[in-house]
PDB file of C-alpha atoms in Angstrom:
ATOM      1  CA  MET F 654      94.500  12.759 113.970  1.00  0.00           C
ATOM      2  CA  GLN F 655      95.303  13.341 117.947  1.00  0.00           C
ATOM      3  CA  THR F 656      92.790  12.160 120.375  1.00  0.00           C
ATOM      4  CA  VAL F 657      91.792  13.786 123.390  1.00  0.00           C
ATOM      5  CA  LEU F 658      89.599  12.837 126.372  1.00  0.00           C
ATOM      6  CA  ILE F 659      88.129  15.509 128.519  1.00  0.00           C
ATOM      7  CA  THR F 660      86.273  14.377 131.808  1.00  0.00           C
ATOM      8  CA  GLY F 661      83.014  16.616 132.754  1.00  0.00           C
ATOM      9  CA  ALA F 662      82.905  18.223 129.338  1.00  0.00           C
ATOM     10  CA  ASN F 663      79.320  18.117 128.949  1.00  0.00           C
ATOM     11  CA  ARG F 664      79.062  21.819 130.074  1.00  0.00           C
ATOM     12  CA  SER F 665      81.070  24.961 130.829  1.00  0.00           C
ATOM     13  CA  ILE F 666      84.830  24.957 130.353  1.00  0.00           C
ATOM     14  CA  GLY F 667      84.820  21.564 129.289  1.00  0.00           C
ATOM     15  CA  LEU F 668      82.520  21.879 126.505  1.00  0.00           C
ATOM     16  CA  GLU F 669      84.132  24.970 125.190  1.00  0.00           C
ATOM     17  CA  THR F 670      87.515  23.530 125.598  1.00  0.00           C
ATOM     18  CA  ALA F 671      85.792  20.577 123.400  1.00  0.00           C
ATOM     19  CA  LYS F 672      84.245  22.906 120.784  1.00  0.00           C
ATOM     20  CA  GLN F 673      87.888  24.764 120.529  1.00  0.00           C
ATOM     21  CA  LEU F 674      89.904  21.556 120.120  1.00  0.00           C
ATOM     22  CA  SER F 675      87.133  20.006 117.418  1.00  0.00           C
ATOM     23  CA  GLN F 676      87.810  23.375 115.516  1.00  0.00           C
ATOM     24  CA  LYS F 677      91.691  22.560 115.762  1.00  0.00           C
ATOM     25  CA  GLY F 678      91.262  19.329 114.031  1.00  0.00           C
ATOM     26  CA  LEU F 679      91.460  16.901 117.260  1.00  0.00           C
ATOM     27  CA  PHE F 680      89.378  14.098 117.523  1.00  0.00           C
ATOM     28  CA  VAL F 681      87.340  14.772 120.787  1.00  0.00           C
ATOM     29  CA  TYR F 682      85.775  12.550 123.401  1.00  0.00           C
ATOM     30  CA  LEU F 683      83.362  14.612 125.162  1.00  0.00           C
ATOM     31  CA  GLY F 684      83.528  12.883 128.987  1.00  0.00           C
ATOM     32  CA  SER F 685      80.006  13.160 130.689  1.00  0.00           C
ATOM     33  CA  ARG F 686      78.586  11.104 133.693  1.00  0.00           C
ATOM     34  CA  SER F 687      75.464  10.828 131.937  1.00  0.00           C
ATOM     35  CA  LEU F 688      75.604   9.428 128.271  1.00  0.00           C
ATOM     36  CA  ALA F 689      72.387  10.561 127.614  1.00  0.00           C
ATOM     37  CA  LYS F 690      73.338  14.051 128.122  1.00  0.00           C
ATOM     38  CA  GLY F 691      76.417  13.906 126.617  1.00  0.00           C
ATOM     39  CA  GLU F 692      74.812  12.551 123.451  1.00  0.00           C
ATOM     40  CA  GLU F 693      72.518  15.469 123.482  1.00  0.00           C
ATOM     41  CA  VAL F 694      75.271  18.186 123.519  1.00  0.00           C
ATOM     42  CA  VAL F 695      77.114  16.496 120.814  1.00  0.00           C
ATOM     43  CA  LYS F 696      73.714  16.307 118.590  1.00  0.00           C
ATOM     44  CA  GLU F 697      73.732  19.903 119.262  1.00  0.00           C
ATOM     45  CA  LEU F 698      77.226  20.760 118.604  1.00  0.00           C
ATOM     46  CA  ALA F 699      76.767  18.733 114.964  1.00  0.00           C
ATOM     47  CA  GLU F 700      74.092  20.766 114.243  1.00  0.00           C
ATOM     48  CA  LYS F 701      76.326  23.789 114.477  1.00  0.00           C
ATOM     49  CA  GLY F 702      78.711  22.398 112.381  1.00  0.00           C
ATOM     50  CA  PHE F 703      81.092  20.775 114.934  1.00  0.00           C
ATOM     51  CA  GLN F 704      83.047  17.629 113.965  1.00  0.00           C
ATOM     52  CA  ASN F 705      84.725  14.734 115.293  1.00  0.00           C
ATOM     53  CA  ILE F 706      83.512  14.848 118.975  1.00  0.00           C
ATOM     54  CA  LYS F 707      81.901  11.844 120.358  1.00  0.00           C
ATOM     55  CA  ALA F 708      80.058  11.751 123.677  1.00  0.00           C
ATOM     56  CA  ILE F 709      81.643   8.989 126.247  1.00  0.00           C
ATOM     57  CA  GLU F 710      80.200   8.151 129.472  1.00  0.00           C
ATOM     58  CA  ILE F 711      82.600   8.301 132.640  1.00  0.00           C
ATOM     59  CA  ASP F 712      82.169   8.957 136.269  1.00  0.00           C
ATOM     60  CA  VAL F 713      85.397   9.852 137.661  1.00  0.00           C
ATOM     61  CA  THR F 714      84.398   8.246 141.114  1.00  0.00           C
ATOM     62  CA  ASN F 715      83.397   4.954 139.245  1.00  0.00           C
ATOM     63  CA  PRO F 716      86.291   2.577 138.352  1.00  0.00           C
ATOM     64  CA  ASP F 717      84.005   0.660 136.122  1.00  0.00           C
ATOM     65  CA  SER F 718      82.598   3.792 134.488  1.00  0.00           C
ATOM     66  CA  ILE F 719      86.401   4.766 134.082  1.00  0.00           C
ATOM     67  CA  SER F 720      87.541   1.069 132.712  1.00  0.00           C
ATOM     68  CA  LYS F 721      84.400   1.120 130.118  1.00  0.00           C
ATOM     69  CA  ALA F 722      85.725   4.476 128.749  1.00  0.00           C
ATOM     70  CA  LYS F 723      89.195   3.498 128.565  1.00  0.00           C
ATOM     71  CA  ASN F 724      88.286   0.169 126.784  1.00  0.00           C
ATOM     72  CA  ILE F 725      86.111   1.999 124.315  1.00  0.00           C
ATOM     73  CA  ILE F 726      89.171   4.533 123.235  1.00  0.00           C
ATOM     74  CA  GLU F 727      91.449   1.597 123.288  1.00  0.00           C
ATOM     75  CA  ASN F 728      89.307  -0.381 120.764  1.00  0.00           C
ATOM     76  CA  GLU F 729      88.644   2.812 118.597  1.00  0.00           C
ATOM     77  CA  GLN F 730      91.907   4.866 118.693  1.00  0.00           C
ATOM     78  CA  GLY F 731      94.486   2.602 120.197  1.00  0.00           C
ATOM     79  CA  LYS F 732      95.999   5.276 121.911  1.00  0.00           C
ATOM     80  CA  LEU F 733      95.147   8.536 123.735  1.00  0.00           C
ATOM     81  CA  ASP F 734      97.075  11.681 122.814  1.00  0.00           C
ATOM     82  CA  ILE F 735      95.588  14.252 125.355  1.00  0.00           C
ATOM     83  CA  LEU F 736      93.937  13.814 128.606  1.00  0.00           C
ATOM     84  CA  ILE F 737      92.327  16.831 130.339  1.00  0.00           C
ATOM     85  CA  ASN F 738      91.111  16.015 133.730  1.00  0.00           C
ATOM     86  CA  ASN F 739      88.554  18.786 133.740  1.00  0.00           C
ATOM     87  CA  ALA F 740      85.837  17.029 136.079  1.00  0.00           C
ATOM     88  CA  GLY F 741      85.437  18.860 139.286  1.00  0.00           C
ATOM     89  CA  ILE F 742      82.956  19.824 142.189  1.00  0.00           C
ATOM     90  CA  LEU F 743      82.668  22.564 144.363  1.00  0.00           C
ATOM     91  CA  GLY F 744      81.050  20.806 147.622  1.00  0.00           C
ATOM     92  CA  VAL F 745      78.638  22.051 150.280  1.00  0.00           C
ATOM     93  CA  ASN F 746      78.592  25.891 150.953  1.00  0.00           C
ATOM     94  CA  PRO F 747      79.641  27.461 153.328  1.00  0.00           C
ATOM     95  CA  GLN F 748      82.944  25.375 153.632  1.00  0.00           C
ATOM     96  CA  THR F 749      84.539  26.239 156.918  1.00  0.00           C
ATOM     97  CA  ALA F 750      87.587  24.239 158.466  1.00  0.00           C
ATOM     98  CA  VAL F 751      85.572  24.161 161.874  1.00  0.00           C
ATOM     99  CA  ASP F 752      82.375  23.075 160.711  1.00  0.00           C
ATOM    100  CA  THR F 753      82.514  21.235 157.124  1.00  0.00           C
ATOM    101  CA  SER F 754      82.098  17.418 158.186  1.00  0.00           C
ATOM    102  CA  VAL F 755      84.676  14.826 157.033  1.00  0.00           C
ATOM    103  CA  LYS F 756      82.230  13.364 154.898  1.00  0.00           C
ATOM    104  CA  ASP F 757      81.481  16.216 153.029  1.00  0.00           C
ATOM    105  CA  ILE F 758      85.357  16.922 152.588  1.00  0.00           C
ATOM    106  CA  GLN F 759      85.833  13.353 151.459  1.00  0.00           C
ATOM    107  CA  GLU F 760      83.230  13.715 148.740  1.00  0.00           C
ATOM    108  CA  VAL F 761      85.083  16.643 147.049  1.00  0.00           C
ATOM    109  CA  PHE F 762      88.199  15.021 147.232  1.00  0.00           C
ATOM    110  CA  ASP F 763      86.874  11.667 145.752  1.00  0.00           C
ATOM    111  CA  THR F 764      85.994  13.795 142.677  1.00  0.00           C
ATOM    112  CA  ASN F 765      88.891  16.270 142.276  1.00  0.00           C
ATOM    113  CA  PHE F 766      92.008  14.334 143.774  1.00  0.00           C
ATOM    114  CA  PHE F 767      91.103  10.310 143.859  1.00  0.00           C
ATOM    115  CA  GLY F 768      88.951  10.725 140.455  1.00  0.00           C
ATOM    116  CA  VAL F 769      91.544  12.503 138.522  1.00  0.00           C
ATOM    117  CA  ILE F 770      94.170   9.791 140.037  1.00  0.00           C
ATOM    118  CA  SER F 771      91.774   6.898 139.018  1.00  0.00           C
ATOM    119  CA  VAL F 772      91.663   8.418 135.493  1.00  0.00           C
ATOM    120  CA  THR F 773      95.288   9.142 134.847  1.00  0.00           C
ATOM    121  CA  LYS F 774      96.323   5.467 135.978  1.00  0.00           C
ATOM    122  CA  ALA F 775      93.803   3.809 133.986  1.00  0.00           C
ATOM    123  CA  PHE F 776      94.536   5.883 130.767  1.00  0.00           C
ATOM    124  CA  LEU F 777      98.435   6.009 131.231  1.00  0.00           C
ATOM    125  CA  ASP F 778      99.201   2.812 128.975  1.00  0.00           C
ATOM    126  CA  LEU F 779      97.294   4.450 126.112  1.00  0.00           C
ATOM    127  CA  LEU F 780      98.969   7.732 126.431  1.00  0.00           C
ATOM    128  CA  LYS F 781     102.491   5.995 126.369  1.00  0.00           C
ATOM    129  CA  LYS F 782     101.440   5.153 123.062  1.00  0.00           C
ATOM    130  CA  SER F 783     101.052   8.436 121.856  1.00  0.00           C
ATOM    131  CA  ASP F 784     104.230  10.141 120.369  1.00  0.00           C
ATOM    132  CA  SER F 785     103.432  13.495 122.438  1.00  0.00           C
ATOM    133  CA  PRO F 786     101.385  12.462 125.259  1.00  0.00           C
ATOM    134  CA  ARG F 787     100.149  15.291 127.656  1.00  0.00           C
ATOM    135  CA  ILE F 788      97.919  15.424 130.931  1.00  0.00           C
ATOM    136  CA  SER F 789      96.577  18.798 132.077  1.00  0.00           C
ATOM    137  CA  ASN F 790      95.062  18.524 135.241  1.00  0.00           C
ATOM    138  CA  ILE F 791      92.382  21.688 135.806  1.00  0.00           C
ATOM    139  CA  THR F 792      93.000  22.871 139.229  1.00  0.00           C
ATOM    140  CA  SER F 793      92.246  26.577 140.604  1.00  0.00           C
ATOM    141  CA  GLY F 794      94.259  29.519 142.232  1.00  0.00           C
ATOM    142  CA  LEU F 795      92.446  28.465 145.250  1.00  0.00           C
ATOM    143  CA  GLY F 796      94.881  25.570 145.439  1.00  0.00           C
ATOM    144  CA  SER F 797      97.823  27.823 145.846  1.00  0.00           C
ATOM    145  CA  LEU F 798      99.132  27.774 149.247  1.00  0.00           C
ATOM    146  CA  THR F 799     101.667  31.052 148.448  1.00  0.00           C
ATOM    147  CA  LEU F 800      98.762  32.994 147.312  1.00  0.00           C
ATOM    148  CA  HIS F 801      96.699  31.893 150.250  1.00  0.00           C
ATOM    149  CA  SER F 802      99.077  33.039 152.652  1.00  0.00           C
ATOM    150  CA  ASP F 803      99.269  36.425 150.979  1.00  0.00           C
ATOM    151  CA  PRO F 804      96.965  38.927 152.442  1.00  0.00           C
ATOM    152  CA  ASN F 805      97.209  41.036 149.565  1.00  0.00           C
ATOM    153  CA  TRP F 806      95.837  38.322 147.260  1.00  0.00           C
ATOM    154  CA  LYS F 807      92.709  39.718 145.824  1.00  0.00           C
ATOM    155  CA  TYR F 808      90.790  36.222 146.751  1.00  0.00           C
ATOM    156  CA  TYR F 809      92.819  36.042 150.182  1.00  0.00           C
ATOM    157  CA  HIS F 810      89.556  35.674 151.858  1.00  0.00           C
ATOM    158  CA  VAL F 811      88.118  33.018 149.607  1.00  0.00           C
ATOM    159  CA  LYS F 812      88.737  30.109 151.917  1.00  0.00           C
ATOM    160  CA  ALA F 813      87.201  26.646 151.133  1.00  0.00           C
ATOM    161  CA  ALA F 814      87.905  23.728 153.709  1.00  0.00           C
ATOM    162  CA  ALA F 815      87.321  21.074 151.162  1.00  0.00           C
ATOM    163  CA  TYR F 816      87.631  22.532 147.420  1.00  0.00           C
ATOM    164  CA  GLY F 817      90.931  24.494 148.043  1.00  0.00           C
ATOM    165  CA  PRO F 818      92.732  21.740 149.875  1.00  0.00           C
ATOM    166  CA  SER F 819      91.383  19.041 147.093  1.00  0.00           C
ATOM    167  CA  LYS F 820      93.344  21.195 144.548  1.00  0.00           C
ATOM    168  CA  SER F 821      96.295  21.779 146.287  1.00  0.00           C
ATOM    169  CA  ALA F 822      96.518  17.868 146.672  1.00  0.00           C
ATOM    170  CA  LEU F 823      96.192  17.650 142.867  1.00  0.00           C
ATOM    171  CA  ASN F 824      98.924  20.271 142.468  1.00  0.00           C
ATOM    172  CA  ALA F 825     101.194  18.143 144.737  1.00  0.00           C
ATOM    173  CA  TYR F 826     100.327  14.918 142.730  1.00  0.00           C
ATOM    174  CA  THR F 827     100.866  16.502 139.546  1.00  0.00           C
ATOM    175  CA  ILE F 828     104.369  17.447 140.383  1.00  0.00           C
ATOM    176  CA  VAL F 829     105.130  13.798 141.552  1.00  0.00           C
ATOM    177  CA  LEU F 830     103.581  12.539 138.273  1.00  0.00           C
ATOM    178  CA  ALA F 831     105.437  14.848 135.997  1.00  0.00           C
ATOM    179  CA  TYR F 832     108.737  13.987 137.801  1.00  0.00           C
ATOM    180  CA  GLU F 833     108.133  10.408 137.273  1.00  0.00           C
ATOM    181  CA  LEU F 834     107.194  10.561 133.510  1.00  0.00           C
ATOM    182  CA  ARG F 835     110.201  13.139 132.958  1.00  0.00           C
ATOM    183  CA  GLU F 836     112.071  10.485 130.929  1.00  0.00           C
ATOM    184  CA  LEU F 837     109.091   9.940 128.308  1.00  0.00           C
ATOM    185  CA  PRO F 838     107.684  12.629 125.882  1.00  0.00           C
ATOM    186  CA  PHE F 839     104.833  13.350 128.205  1.00  0.00           C
ATOM    187  CA  LYS F 840     104.140  17.051 129.459  1.00  0.00           C
ATOM    188  CA  VAL F 841     102.369  17.033 132.650  1.00  0.00           C
ATOM    189  CA  ASN F 842     100.693  20.233 134.134  1.00  0.00           C
ATOM    190  CA  VAL F 843      98.066  22.027 136.375  1.00  0.00           C
ATOM    191  CA  ILE F 844      96.271  24.577 134.712  1.00  0.00           C
ATOM    192  CA  ASP F 845      94.171  27.103 136.404  1.00  0.00           C
ATOM    193  CA  PRO F 846      91.567  28.528 133.733  1.00  0.00           C
ATOM    194  CA  GLY F 847      91.090  31.271 136.108  1.00  0.00           C
ATOM    195  CA  TYR F 848      87.793  32.670 137.915  1.00  0.00           C
ATOM    196  CA  THR F 849      85.530  32.251 135.173  1.00  0.00           C
ATOM    197  CA  ALA F 850      81.863  32.908 134.783  1.00  0.00           C
ATOM    198  CA  THR F 851      79.991  29.424 134.834  1.00  0.00           C
ATOM    199  CA  ASP F 852      77.289  27.280 136.501  1.00  0.00           C
ATOM    200  CA  PHE F 853      80.142  26.215 139.019  1.00  0.00           C
ATOM    201  CA  ASN F 854      80.073  29.513 140.556  1.00  0.00           C
ATOM    202  CA  HIS F 855      76.501  30.814 139.679  1.00  0.00           C
ATOM    203  CA  HIS F 856      78.194  33.080 136.857  1.00  0.00           C
ATOM    204  CA  SER F 857      80.024  35.204 139.492  1.00  0.00           C
ATOM    205  CA  GLY F 858      83.446  34.891 137.816  1.00  0.00           C
ATOM    206  CA  PRO F 859      84.855  37.819 135.489  1.00  0.00           C
ATOM    207  CA  GLY F 860      86.456  35.423 133.195  1.00  0.00           C
ATOM    208  CA  SER F 861      84.407  34.142 130.078  1.00  0.00           C
ATOM    209  CA  VAL F 862      84.654  30.276 129.352  1.00  0.00           C
ATOM    210  CA  GLU F 863      86.223  31.272 125.555  1.00  0.00           C
ATOM    211  CA  SER F 864      89.323  32.778 127.563  1.00  0.00           C
ATOM    212  CA  ALA F 865      89.283  29.844 129.824  1.00  0.00           C
ATOM    213  CA  ALA F 866      89.356  27.063 126.949  1.00  0.00           C
ATOM    214  CA  SER F 867      91.858  28.955 125.103  1.00  0.00           C
ATOM    215  CA  PHE F 868      94.281  29.202 128.110  1.00  0.00           C
ATOM    216  CA  ILE F 869      93.772  25.540 128.726  1.00  0.00           C
ATOM    217  CA  ILE F 870      94.561  24.515 125.112  1.00  0.00           C
ATOM    218  CA  LYS F 871      97.728  27.036 124.969  1.00  0.00           C
ATOM    219  CA  HIS F 872      99.197  25.069 127.707  1.00  0.00           C
ATOM    220  CA  THR F 873      98.175  21.547 126.741  1.00  0.00           C
ATOM    221  CA  VAL F 874      98.585  21.387 123.236  1.00  0.00           C
ATOM    222  CA  THR F 875     102.495  22.221 123.294  1.00  0.00           C
ATOM    223  CA  ASP F 876     105.812  21.059 121.301  1.00  0.00           C
ATOM    224  CA  GLU F 877     108.498  19.135 122.707  1.00  0.00           C
ATOM    225  CA  ASN F 878     110.325  22.131 124.112  1.00  0.00           C
ATOM    226  CA  ALA F 879     107.372  23.029 126.332  1.00  0.00           C
ATOM    227  CA  PRO F 880     107.524  22.719 130.467  1.00  0.00           C
ATOM    228  CA  THR F 881     106.529  20.024 132.334  1.00  0.00           C
ATOM    229  CA  GLY F 882     105.431  20.062 136.245  1.00  0.00           C
ATOM    230  CA  GLN F 883     104.408  23.673 135.879  1.00  0.00           C
ATOM    231  CA  PHE F 884     101.163  25.426 137.578  1.00  0.00           C
ATOM    232  CA  TYR F 885      99.491  27.746 134.771  1.00  0.00           C
ATOM    233  CA  SER F 886      97.000  30.355 135.949  1.00  0.00           C
ATOM    234  CA  ASN F 887      94.922  32.605 133.477  1.00  0.00           C
ATOM    235  CA  ASP F 888      94.724  34.914 136.723  1.00  0.00           C
ATOM    236  CA  ILE F 889      98.108  35.476 136.872  1.00  0.00           C
ATOM    237  CA  GLU F 890      98.723  38.892 135.078  1.00  0.00           C
ATOM    238  CA  ASP F 891     102.079  38.493 133.612  1.00  0.00           C
ATOM    239  CA  GLU F 892     103.316  36.935 130.160  1.00  0.00           C
ATOM    240  CA  THR F 893     104.305  33.518 131.694  1.00  0.00           C
ATOM    241  CA  GLY F 894     100.996  32.571 133.347  1.00  0.00           C
ATOM    242  CA  ILE F 895     103.020  30.861 135.982  1.00  0.00           C
ATOM    243  CA  SER F 896     101.389  30.532 139.458  1.00  0.00           C
ATOM    244  CA  PRO F 897     103.271  30.235 142.678  1.00  0.00           C
ATOM    245  CA  TRP F 898     102.424  26.913 144.337  1.00  0.00           C
TER     246      TRP F 898
END
């Protein structure tokens, strides 16, 4: 049975991804900053028939929390097959380049960028013990510099001085990571689930969490011939789903 850790999985897209992976027969560690909230969610899922899901406390901005989560998975499983870095925050609103404070921008980067790096580095040795390790970093179309530079892009006017750049940085880091792991059986990609109706955006997005989770899984649970170092987006309207950087 393959094992997967999903950070920020006690609600929205992360939760739906956990549910769908459980139904596919994977053992899911449902990451939550609050263990109590995570366990409450898992209890509700168990009552609905979902199996092989366990809540695990992990705050991606807290090194001790990450280390404890890693030790739990190592002791229970000995390895990790899939890491989905899903935890993220939007930050203050509005978010202008002129007026947003450095502190507010740093807060977003701490979770969306440095948090991903911290978790990835902590779990890398467990992933190397897998026959088919996968790292999926959940990004956003708002992290695409190419699209942001195109006045014809449908979200061209949606500019955020902290959130967007944090995802652009995440994309860049993922390219480097995928390159460095290219000789190993890793597949390392960034995946944009698309503009999805969640608490994150006050349910303003047109996409469903079911579609978002399905798209993440499609580009995470892949075979040995799948690409690595790609940027996939559920908002790209062609069969490849590949987004410009």
